[in-house]
CSV table of C-alpha atoms and ligand atoms in Angstrom, one decimal:
chain,number,residue,atom,x,y,z
V,293,MET,CA,-0.1,-0.1,0.0
V,294,ASN,CA,2.9,2.6,0.7
V,295,GLU,CA,4.8,1.5,-2.4
V,296,GLN,CA,1.2,2.6,-4.3
V,297,VAL,CA,1.5,6.0,-2.3
V,298,GLN,CA,5.2,6.3,-3.0
V,299,GLY,CA,4.4,5.5,-7.0
V,300,ALA,CA,4.2,9.3,-7.7
V,301,GLY,CA,7.3,8.9,-9.7
V,302,ASP,CA,10.0,10.3,-7.4
V,303,PRO,CA,13.4,8.3,-8.8
V,304,LEU,CA,15.6,10.4,-6.4
V,305,PHE,CA,13.7,9.9,-2.9
V,306,ASN,CA,11.1,7.1,-2.8
V,307,PRO,CA,11.8,6.1,1.0
V,308,LEU,CA,9.5,3.1,1.5
V,309,ALA,CA,10.5,1.2,-1.7
V,310,PRO,CA,12.1,-1.9,-0.8
V,311,ASP,CA,15.3,-1.2,-2.4
V,312,PHE,CA,15.7,2.1,-0.4
V,313,ILE,CA,14.9,0.3,3.2
V,314,ARG,CA,17.4,-2.3,2.2
V,315,ASN,CA,20.3,0.3,1.5
V,316,PRO,CA,19.3,3.9,1.4
V,317,TYR,CA,23.1,5.2,1.2
V,318,PRO,CA,23.6,5.0,-2.7
V,319,HIS,CA,20.3,6.8,-2.8
V,320,TYR,CA,21.7,9.5,-0.5
V,321,ASP,CA,24.9,9.8,-2.6
V,322,ARG,CA,22.8,10.6,-5.8
V,323,LEU,CA,20.8,13.3,-3.9
V,324,ARG,CA,23.6,14.9,-2.2
V,325,THR,CA,25.3,14.9,-5.8
V,326,ILE,CA,22.6,15.8,-8.2
V,327,ASP,CA,19.9,17.5,-6.4
V,328,PRO,CA,20.9,18.5,-2.5
V,329,ILE,CA,17.7,20.4,-2.0
V,330,HIS,CA,15.1,18.1,-3.7
V,331,VAL,CA,11.4,19.0,-3.8
V,332,THR,CA,9.1,15.6,-3.5
V,333,PRO,CA,5.9,14.9,-5.3
V,334,PHE,CA,4.4,16.1,-2.3
V,335,GLY,CA,6.2,19.5,-2.4
V,336,GLN,CA,8.7,18.8,0.5
V,337,PHE,CA,12.0,20.1,0.5
V,338,VAL,CA,14.6,17.5,1.1
V,339,ALA,CA,18.1,18.5,2.7
V,340,SER,CA,20.8,15.8,2.2
V,341,ARG,CA,23.9,17.7,2.8
V,342,HIS,CA,25.5,17.9,6.0
V,343,ALA,CA,25.8,21.6,6.2
V,344,ASP,CA,22.1,22.2,5.4
V,345,VAL,CA,20.9,19.9,7.6
V,346,SER,CA,22.8,21.0,10.2
V,347,LEU,CA,21.4,24.6,9.6
V,348,VAL,CA,18.0,23.7,9.3
V,349,MET,CA,17.8,21.9,12.8
V,350,ARG,CA,19.3,24.8,14.7
V,351,ASP,CA,18.3,28.0,12.7
V,352,LYS,CA,15.1,30.0,14.3
V,353,ARG,CA,13.6,30.4,10.9
V,354,PHE,CA,12.8,26.9,10.9
V,355,GLY,CA,10.2,25.3,13.2
V,356,LYS,CA,7.5,22.5,13.7
V,357,ASP,CA,3.9,24.4,13.1
V,358,PHE,CA,2.5,21.1,13.3
V,359,VAL,CA,-1.4,21.9,12.9
V,360,GLU,CA,-0.8,24.3,9.9
V,361,ARG,CA,1.6,21.7,8.2
V,362,THR,CA,-0.7,18.6,9.0
V,363,THR,CA,-3.8,20.4,7.8
V,364,ARG,CA,-2.1,21.5,4.7
V,365,ARG,CA,-1.1,18.0,3.7
V,366,TYR,CA,-4.3,16.0,4.8
V,367,GLY,CA,-7.4,18.9,4.8
V,368,PRO,CA,-8.9,20.6,7.8
V,369,ASP,CA,-10.6,17.6,9.5
V,370,ILE,CA,-7.4,15.8,10.3
V,371,MET,CA,-6.7,17.4,13.7
V,372,LYS,CA,-10.3,16.0,14.7
V,373,GLU,CA,-8.4,12.4,14.5
V,374,PRO,CA,-7.1,11.2,17.9
V,375,VAL,CA,-3.6,10.2,16.8
V,376,PHE,CA,-3.1,13.4,15.0
V,377,ARG,CA,-4.3,15.7,18.2
V,378,SER,CA,-2.4,13.7,20.5
V,379,MET,CA,1.0,14.1,18.0
V,380,GLY,CA,0.1,17.7,18.2
V,381,ASN,CA,0.8,17.9,22.0
V,382,TRP,CA,4.0,16.1,21.8
V,383,MET,CA,7.2,18.6,22.8
V,384,LEU,CA,8.9,17.1,19.6
V,385,GLN,CA,6.2,18.8,17.4
V,386,ALA,CA,5.8,21.8,19.6
V,387,ASP,CA,7.4,25.6,19.1
V,388,PRO,CA,8.2,27.8,21.7
V,389,PRO,CA,6.9,28.9,24.4
V,390,ASP,CA,4.9,25.3,24.5
V,391,HIS,CA,8.3,23.4,23.6
V,392,THR,CA,10.2,25.1,26.4
V,393,ARG,CA,7.1,24.5,29.0
V,394,LEU,CA,7.1,20.7,28.0
V,395,ARG,CA,10.6,20.0,27.8
V,396,GLY,CA,11.2,21.7,30.9
V,397,LEU,CA,9.2,19.3,33.0
V,398,VAL,CA,11.0,16.2,32.2
V,399,VAL,CA,14.6,17.4,31.3
V,400,LYS,CA,16.3,16.9,34.7
V,401,ALA,CA,15.3,13.3,34.3
V,402,PHE,CA,17.8,13.0,31.3
V,403,THR,CA,20.8,14.8,32.6
V,404,ALA,CA,23.9,13.2,32.1
V,405,ARG,CA,24.7,12.7,35.8
V,406,ARG,CA,21.1,11.2,36.4
V,407,VAL,CA,21.9,8.9,33.5
V,408,GLU,CA,25.5,7.9,34.8
V,409,ASP,CA,23.8,6.8,37.8
V,410,MET,CA,21.8,4.2,35.8
V,411,ARG,CA,24.7,2.1,34.8
V,412,PRO,CA,24.4,-0.4,37.5
V,413,ARG,CA,20.6,-1.2,36.6
V,414,ILE,CA,21.2,-1.2,32.9
V,415,GLN,CA,24.3,-3.7,33.2
V,416,GLU,CA,21.9,-5.9,35.8
V,417,ILE,CA,19.0,-6.0,32.8
V,418,VAL,CA,21.5,-6.7,30.2
V,419,ASP,CA,23.1,-9.6,32.3
V,420,GLN,CA,19.5,-10.9,33.5
V,421,THR,CA,18.6,-10.9,29.7
V,422,ILE,CA,21.9,-12.9,28.5
V,423,ASP,CA,21.6,-15.7,31.5
V,424,ALA,CA,18.0,-16.2,30.1
V,425,VAL,CA,19.5,-17.2,26.8
V,426,LYS,CA,23.0,-18.3,27.5
V,427,ASP,CA,22.4,-22.2,27.6
V,428,ARG,CA,20.0,-22.2,24.3
V,429,GLY,CA,22.9,-21.5,21.9
V,430,HIS,CA,21.0,-19.2,19.8
V,431,MET,CA,18.6,-16.4,20.2
V,432,ASP,CA,17.1,-13.1,18.2
V,433,LEU,CA,19.2,-10.6,19.0
V,434,ILE,CA,16.3,-7.9,18.4
V,435,GLU,CA,13.4,-9.6,20.1
V,436,ASP,CA,15.6,-12.0,22.8
V,437,PHE,CA,18.2,-9.0,23.5
V,438,ALA,CA,17.9,-5.4,22.3
V,439,PHE,CA,14.2,-5.2,22.9
V,440,ARG,CA,14.0,-5.9,26.7
V,441,LEU,CA,16.5,-3.2,28.0
V,442,PRO,CA,15.0,-0.1,26.6
V,443,VAL,CA,11.6,-1.0,27.3
V,444,THR,CA,12.5,-1.8,31.1
V,445,ILE,CA,14.2,1.2,31.5
V,446,ILE,CA,11.9,3.5,30.3
V,447,CYS,CA,9.1,1.7,32.4
V,448,ASP,CA,11.4,2.3,35.5
V,449,MET,CA,11.7,6.0,34.7
V,450,LEU,CA,7.9,6.3,33.9
V,451,GLY,CA,7.0,4.4,37.2
V,452,ILE,CA,5.4,1.4,35.2
V,453,PRO,CA,4.6,-0.9,38.0
V,454,GLU,CA,6.5,-4.6,37.4
V,455,ASP,CA,3.1,-6.6,37.1
V,456,HIS,CA,2.1,-4.4,34.2
V,457,ARG,CA,5.0,-4.6,31.8
V,458,GLU,CA,4.6,-7.7,30.2
V,459,VAL,CA,2.1,-6.5,27.7
V,460,PHE,CA,4.8,-3.8,26.8
V,461,TYR,CA,7.2,-6.3,26.1
V,462,LYS,CA,4.7,-8.1,23.7
V,463,SER,CA,3.5,-4.8,22.0
V,464,SER,CA,3.6,-4.5,18.2
V,465,ARG,CA,6.3,-2.0,17.0
V,466,ASP,CA,4.3,-0.4,14.5
V,467,GLY,CA,4.0,3.4,15.7
V,468,GLY,CA,6.8,4.2,13.3
V,469,ARG,CA,4.7,4.8,10.6
V,470,LEU,CA,3.2,7.9,12.1
V,471,LEU,CA,6.7,9.9,11.6
V,472,ASP,CA,7.2,8.8,7.8
V,473,PRO,CA,7.0,11.7,5.5
V,474,VAL,CA,4.5,9.9,3.3
V,475,PRO,CA,0.7,10.6,3.9
V,476,MET,CA,-0.8,8.0,5.9
V,477,THR,CA,-3.5,6.2,4.5
V,478,PRO,CA,-7.5,5.9,6.3
V,479,GLU,CA,-6.7,2.2,7.4
V,480,GLU,CA,-3.4,3.6,8.8
V,481,ILE,CA,-4.7,6.5,10.6
V,482,ALA,CA,-7.7,4.1,11.9
V,483,ARG,CA,-5.1,1.6,13.3
V,484,GLY,CA,-3.3,4.8,15.0
V,485,ASN,CA,-6.2,6.0,16.6
V,486,ALA,CA,-6.8,2.4,18.0
V,487,ALA,CA,-3.5,2.3,19.3
V,488,ASN,CA,-3.8,5.7,20.9
V,489,ALA,CA,-7.3,4.9,22.5
V,490,MET,CA,-5.4,1.7,24.1
V,491,ALA,CA,-2.5,4.0,25.4
V,492,GLN,CA,-5.3,6.4,27.0
V,493,MET,CA,-7.2,3.6,28.5
V,494,TYR,CA,-3.9,2.3,30.1
V,495,PHE,CA,-2.3,5.6,31.1
V,496,GLN,CA,-5.5,7.3,32.7
V,497,PRO,CA,-5.8,4.7,35.4
V,498,LEU,CA,-2.0,4.7,36.2
V,499,PHE,CA,-2.2,8.7,36.5
V,500,GLU,CA,-5.0,8.4,39.0
V,501,LEU,CA,-2.7,5.9,40.9
V,502,ARG,CA,0.0,8.3,41.1
V,503,ARG,CA,-1.9,11.1,42.2
V,504,ARG,CA,-3.2,8.9,45.1
V,505,ASN,CA,0.3,7.2,45.5
V,506,PRO,CA,3.3,9.3,44.3
V,507,GLY,CA,6.3,7.4,43.5
V,508,ASP,CA,9.9,8.6,42.5
V,509,ASP,CA,9.2,8.8,38.8
V,510,LEU,CA,8.2,10.7,35.5
V,511,ILE,CA,4.3,10.1,35.8
V,512,THR,CA,4.4,11.5,39.4
V,513,GLN,CA,6.2,14.4,38.3
V,514,LEU,CA,4.0,15.2,35.4
V,515,VAL,CA,0.7,14.3,37.4
V,516,GLN,CA,1.9,16.9,39.8
V,517,ALA,CA,2.8,19.5,37.1
V,518,GLU,CA,-0.8,19.0,35.7
V,519,GLU,CA,-2.5,19.5,39.2
V,520,ASP,CA,-0.5,22.5,39.5
V,521,GLY,CA,-2.7,24.7,37.6
V,522,ASN,CA,-1.5,25.8,34.2
V,523,LYS,CA,1.8,23.7,33.4
V,524,LEU,CA,0.4,21.1,31.7
V,525,THR,CA,-3.2,19.9,30.3
V,526,ASN,CA,-4.2,16.3,30.6
V,527,GLU,CA,-4.0,16.0,26.8
V,528,GLU,CA,-0.3,17.1,27.0
V,529,LEU,CA,0.3,14.9,29.8
V,530,THR,CA,-0.8,11.5,28.0
V,531,ALA,CA,0.6,12.7,24.6
V,532,ASN,CA,4.0,13.4,26.3
V,533,ILE,CA,4.2,10.0,28.1
V,534,ILE,CA,3.3,8.1,24.8
V,535,LEU,CA,6.0,10.0,23.1
V,536,LEU,CA,8.6,9.2,25.7
V,537,PHE,CA,7.5,5.7,25.6
V,538,GLY,CA,7.9,5.5,22.0
V,539,ALA,CA,11.0,7.7,21.4
V,540,GLY,CA,12.8,5.7,24.3
V,541,HIS,CA,12.7,2.1,23.1
V,542,GLU,CA,12.6,1.8,19.4
V,543,THR,CA,15.2,3.9,18.5
V,544,THR,CA,17.5,2.3,21.0
V,545,VAL,CA,16.6,-1.3,20.1
V,546,ASN,CA,17.5,-0.4,16.3
V,547,LEU,CA,20.8,1.3,17.6
V,548,ILE,CA,21.7,-1.8,19.5
V,549,GLY,CA,20.5,-3.9,16.2
V,550,ASN,CA,21.8,-2.0,13.7
V,551,GLY,CA,25.5,-1.7,15.4
V,552,LEU,CA,25.3,-5.3,15.9
V,553,LEU,CA,24.7,-6.0,12.3
V,554,ALA,CA,27.3,-3.6,11.2
V,555,LEU,CA,30.1,-5.1,13.3
V,556,HIS,CA,29.2,-8.6,12.3
V,557,ARG,CA,29.5,-7.4,8.6
V,558,ASN,CA,32.8,-6.0,9.1
V,559,PRO,CA,34.7,-8.6,11.0
V,560,ASP,CA,38.0,-6.8,11.2
V,561,GLN,CA,36.0,-4.3,13.4
V,562,LEU,CA,34.7,-7.0,15.3
V,563,ALA,CA,37.7,-8.4,16.1
V,564,LEU,CA,39.3,-4.9,16.7
V,565,LEU,CA,36.5,-3.8,19.3
V,566,LYS,CA,36.9,-7.5,21.1
V,567,ALA,CA,40.8,-6.7,21.4
V,568,ARG,CA,40.2,-3.2,22.4
V,569,PRO,CA,37.1,-3.0,24.7
V,570,ASP,CA,38.1,0.5,25.5
V,571,LEU,CA,37.1,1.6,21.9
V,572,ILE,CA,33.3,0.9,22.9
V,573,THR,CA,32.3,5.0,23.1
V,574,ASN,CA,33.8,5.7,20.2
V,575,ALA,CA,32.3,2.6,18.4
V,576,ILE,CA,29.0,3.8,19.7
V,577,GLU,CA,29.4,7.3,17.9
V,578,GLU,CA,30.5,5.1,14.7
V,579,PHE,CA,27.3,3.2,14.9
V,580,LEU,CA,24.9,6.1,15.2
V,581,ARG,CA,26.8,7.6,12.0
V,582,TYR,CA,27.4,4.5,10.0
V,583,ASP,CA,23.3,3.2,10.4
V,584,SER,CA,21.4,5.5,12.3
V,585,SER,CA,18.2,4.1,13.8
V,586,VAL,CA,16.6,7.5,13.1
V,587,GLN,CA,17.1,8.7,9.3
V,588,MET,CA,15.2,11.8,9.3
V,589,THR,CA,13.7,14.6,11.1
V,590,GLY,CA,11.8,17.9,9.8
V,591,ARG,CA,10.8,21.7,10.2
V,592,VAL,CA,8.9,24.0,8.7
V,593,THR,CA,9.9,27.7,7.4
V,594,LEU,CA,8.4,30.1,9.4
V,595,GLU,CA,9.4,32.7,7.1
V,596,GLU,CA,10.5,32.7,3.5
V,597,ILE,CA,14.0,31.4,3.2
V,598,ASP,CA,16.0,33.4,0.4
V,599,ASP,CA,18.8,30.6,-0.3
V,600,LEU,CA,19.2,27.2,1.3
V,601,GLY,CA,21.4,25.1,-1.2
V,602,GLY,CA,20.6,27.5,-4.0
V,603,LYS,CA,17.0,27.3,-3.7
V,604,ARG,CA,14.3,29.8,-2.3
V,605,ILE,CA,11.7,28.1,0.0
V,606,PRO,CA,8.3,30.0,0.6
V,607,LYS,CA,7.2,30.2,4.2
V,608,GLY,CA,5.2,27.3,5.5
V,609,GLU,CA,7.1,24.9,3.5
V,610,SER,CA,8.1,21.4,5.2
V,611,VAL,CA,12.0,20.6,4.9
V,612,LEU,CA,13.0,17.1,5.8
V,613,CYS,CA,16.5,16.6,7.1
V,614,LEU,CA,17.8,13.2,6.0
V,615,LEU,CA,20.3,12.6,9.1
V,616,GLY,CA,21.4,9.4,7.8
V,617,SER,CA,22.6,11.3,4.4
V,618,ALA,CA,24.4,14.1,6.3
V,619,ASN,CA,26.1,11.6,8.3
V,620,HIS,CA,27.6,10.1,5.2
V,621,ASP,CA,28.6,13.4,3.5
V,622,PRO,CA,32.3,13.2,2.1
V,623,ALA,CA,32.5,16.9,3.0
V,624,VAL,CA,32.5,16.2,6.6
V,625,TYR,CA,33.7,12.6,6.6
V,626,PRO,CA,36.3,12.6,3.7
V,627,ASP,CA,38.1,9.3,4.9
V,628,HIS,CA,35.4,6.6,3.2
V,629,PRO,CA,32.3,7.7,4.9
V,630,ASP,CA,30.5,4.4,3.7
V,631,ARG,CA,33.3,2.4,5.7
V,632,LEU,CA,32.6,1.4,9.3
V,633,ASP,CA,35.7,2.6,11.4
V,634,ILE,CA,35.0,2.4,14.9
V,635,SER,CA,38.3,4.2,15.5
V,636,ARG,CA,37.4,7.1,13.1
V,637,PRO,CA,38.3,10.4,14.8
V,638,ASN,CA,36.0,13.5,15.1
V,639,VAL,CA,32.7,11.3,14.5
V,640,ARG,CA,29.9,13.7,15.4
V,641,PRO,CA,26.6,12.1,14.0
V,642,LEU,CA,23.7,14.2,13.6
V,643,SER,CA,21.4,11.0,14.5
V,644,PHE,CA,20.1,12.9,17.3
V,645,GLY,CA,18.9,15.9,15.6
V,646,GLY,CA,20.0,19.4,16.9
V,647,GLY,CA,19.1,22.5,18.0
V,648,ILE,CA,16.0,23.0,20.9
V,649,HIS,CA,14.9,19.7,19.9
V,650,PHE,CA,18.1,17.7,20.4
V,651,CYS,CA,17.0,14.3,21.8
V,652,LEU,CA,16.5,14.4,25.5
V,653,GLY,CA,17.5,10.8,25.7
V,654,ALA,CA,20.9,10.8,23.6
V,655,GLN,CA,22.9,10.1,26.7
V,656,LEU,CA,20.8,7.4,27.7
V,657,ALA,CA,20.6,5.7,24.4
V,658,ARG,CA,24.5,5.8,24.3
V,659,ILE,CA,25.2,4.3,27.8
V,660,GLU,CA,22.1,1.3,27.2
V,661,ALA,CA,24.0,0.6,23.6
V,662,GLU,CA,27.3,0.6,25.1
V,663,ILE,CA,26.8,-1.7,27.8
V,664,ALA,CA,24.5,-3.9,25.9
V,665,ILE,CA,27.0,-4.4,23.0
V,666,ALA,CA,30.2,-4.3,25.2
V,667,THR,CA,28.7,-7.2,27.3
V,668,LEU,CA,27.1,-9.3,24.7
V,669,LEU,CA,30.8,-9.4,23.2
V,670,ARG,CA,32.3,-10.1,26.5
V,671,ARG,CA,29.8,-13.0,27.5
V,672,LEU,CA,29.0,-14.4,24.0
V,673,PRO,CA,32.4,-13.9,22.5
V,674,ASP,CA,31.6,-16.7,19.7
V,675,LEU,CA,28.4,-15.5,19.0
V,676,ARG,CA,27.6,-15.4,15.1
V,677,ILE,CA,24.6,-13.7,12.9
V,678,ASP,CA,23.0,-16.3,10.8
V,679,ALA,CA,21.9,-14.1,7.8
V,680,VAL,CA,24.5,-11.2,7.7
V,681,GLU,CA,24.0,-10.5,4.1
V,682,ASN,CA,20.1,-10.4,4.0
V,683,PRO,CA,18.7,-9.6,7.1
V,684,ALA,CA,14.8,-8.6,7.1
V,685,TRP,CA,14.4,-4.8,7.7
V,686,ARG,CA,11.2,-3.1,9.2
V,687,PRO,CA,9.3,-1.3,6.3
V,688,THR,CA,9.8,2.0,7.9
V,689,PHE,CA,12.1,4.9,6.9
V,690,VAL,CA,12.4,7.2,9.5
V,691,LEU,CA,12.9,4.7,12.2
V,692,ARG,CA,15.4,2.3,10.4
V,693,GLY,CA,15.6,-1.1,12.0
V,694,LEU,CA,15.9,-4.9,11.8
V,695,LYS,CA,12.4,-7.3,12.4
V,696,HIS,CA,14.8,-10.1,13.0
V,697,LEU,CA,18.6,-10.8,13.8
V,698,PRO,CA,19.0,-14.5,14.7
V,699,ALA,CA,22.2,-15.2,15.9
V,700,SER,CA,24.0,-18.7,17.5
V,701,TRP,CA,26.8,-19.6,19.4
M,202,HEM,C1,19.2,5.9,19.6
M,202,HEM,C2,18.5,6.3,20.2
M,202,HEM,C3,17.8,7.4,19.6
M,202,HEM,C4,17.9,8.1,18.6
M,202,HEM,C5,18.7,8.1,17.3
M,202,HEM,C6,17.3,9.6,19.0
M,202,HEM,C7,17.1,10.1,17.8
M,202,HEM,C8,16.1,11.3,18.0
M,202,HEM,C9,16.0,12.7,16.9
M,202,HEM,C10,16.5,12.6,15.7
M,202,HEM,C11,15.1,13.4,17.8
M,202,HEM,C12,14.6,14.9,16.9
M,202,HEM,C13,15.6,16.2,17.3
M,202,HEM,C14,15.2,16.9,16.4
M,202,HEM,O1,13.9,17.3,15.5
M,202,HEM,O2,16.1,18.2,16.2
M,202,HEM,C15,14.9,13.0,19.1
M,202,HEM,C16,14.1,13.8,19.8
M,202,HEM,C17,13.6,13.0,21.0
M,202,HEM,N1,14.0,12.2,21.5
M,202,HEM,FE1,15.3,10.7,21.0
M,202,HEM,N2,16.6,9.2,20.0
M,202,HEM,C18,16.8,8.3,20.4
M,202,HEM,C19,16.5,7.8,21.9
M,202,HEM,C20,15.8,8.3,22.7
M,202,HEM,C21,15.4,7.7,24.0
M,202,HEM,C22,16.2,6.6,24.9
M,202,HEM,C23,14.5,8.8,24.6
M,202,HEM,C24,13.8,8.9,26.0
M,202,HEM,C25,13.8,8.2,26.8
M,202,HEM,C26,14.4,10.0,23.6
M,202,HEM,C27,13.3,10.9,23.8
M,202,HEM,C28,13.4,11.9,23.0
M,202,HEM,C29,12.4,13.1,23.1
M,202,HEM,C30,11.4,13.1,24.3
M,202,HEM,C31,12.7,13.8,22.1
M,202,HEM,C32,11.6,14.9,22.0
M,202,HEM,C33,12.9,16.2,22.4
M,202,HEM,C34,12.2,17.7,21.7
M,202,HEM,O3,11.4,17.8,21.0
M,202,HEM,O4,12.7,18.7,22.6
M,202,HEM,N3,15.0,9.6,22.6
M,202,HEM,N4,15.5,11.9,19.2
């Protein structure tokens, strides 16, 4: 179905085509070389060079303008759809001053110091996960390994009781479609509404519980802000909890999955990391650069832009920032950008975005991936990935990750 929507004849940027999903990097090379500010059949401006992507994310002439841009794309009734109303309340889609207010309510839980303190808990979860499969001799690195850690950590942070969590471990990972820059079909919107209703049904009673029984967690913090008067509405509360839950796990699962795949496709780098575990911090930056689990973010022009990469952009237009392409731009990475090199100097991937929306969970994701990958290499040193050349990718573009990654040892 998505391919039908896609079939609008855009040979340069067709991000849900199977060939693009399998390997977007040759497509990015063409965009950067032939048409670095490309206009899609949907009228979006696609920035693929590092300099332009970086500027758009940081420059105040670009914002989110979610309601206006969504109404333009889907028509005036779209904001009546619950899933779009909910997204409209995400800090990720908000402009100042709402963005500043919403982000300010949770930012303290994500400081580098708070996240460093979580190391022992992260190590414990990774060790338990490996203990549970060690004697089996095989596992799916996505479902059995990468998935459990970020879900457990975000449940800990939100204060989701232990005995409620099984449903989250089993939940589908279909929400990513909301972020893709290709309009959703009515069926997809209906599925989004249903998932949103389920989340509302689960979270409202939990908010009630935390009002009565406060804990040391983010939901308690936010329900207290809501009760405090004009800091947060009930809709904003629910929407941002859903955002934190989603942003906090899918992306990190995929960082771990894509990183492990990249390492096993490059045995020299795998051997190097095993021999020099001290390279892990740089290796994580290189995994983020080499095959980012988030491939794109976007902005809207809040005023007319005279010149972006040689093009004039009117006010109110969407600009798509291709993070994965910026991360492979030879202008910034002259030494074979398409090669995995865990000891590459000066790796500063744009995978966490930039400017006021810079990913809130960046440091948390880095530490989770670092502990997960380092522990796996140490505890299962002879692990091999079964289908290293032809793995099954999930069909979404913005969130790039694998369906499964079977491995044995
Ligand atoms: C590898 C893992 C991750 C990647 C690649 C990633 C990437 C991103 C990107 C690209 C953005 C948008 C930035 C922009 O538009 O400039 C973002 C925003 C955000 N991320 Fe992450 N993320 C990851 C993990 C996490 C985690 C673990 C959490 C929370 C537990 C999280 C929470 C958020 C939130 C709340 C925002 C919105 C921030 C704002 O609008 O101010 N992310 N992330």
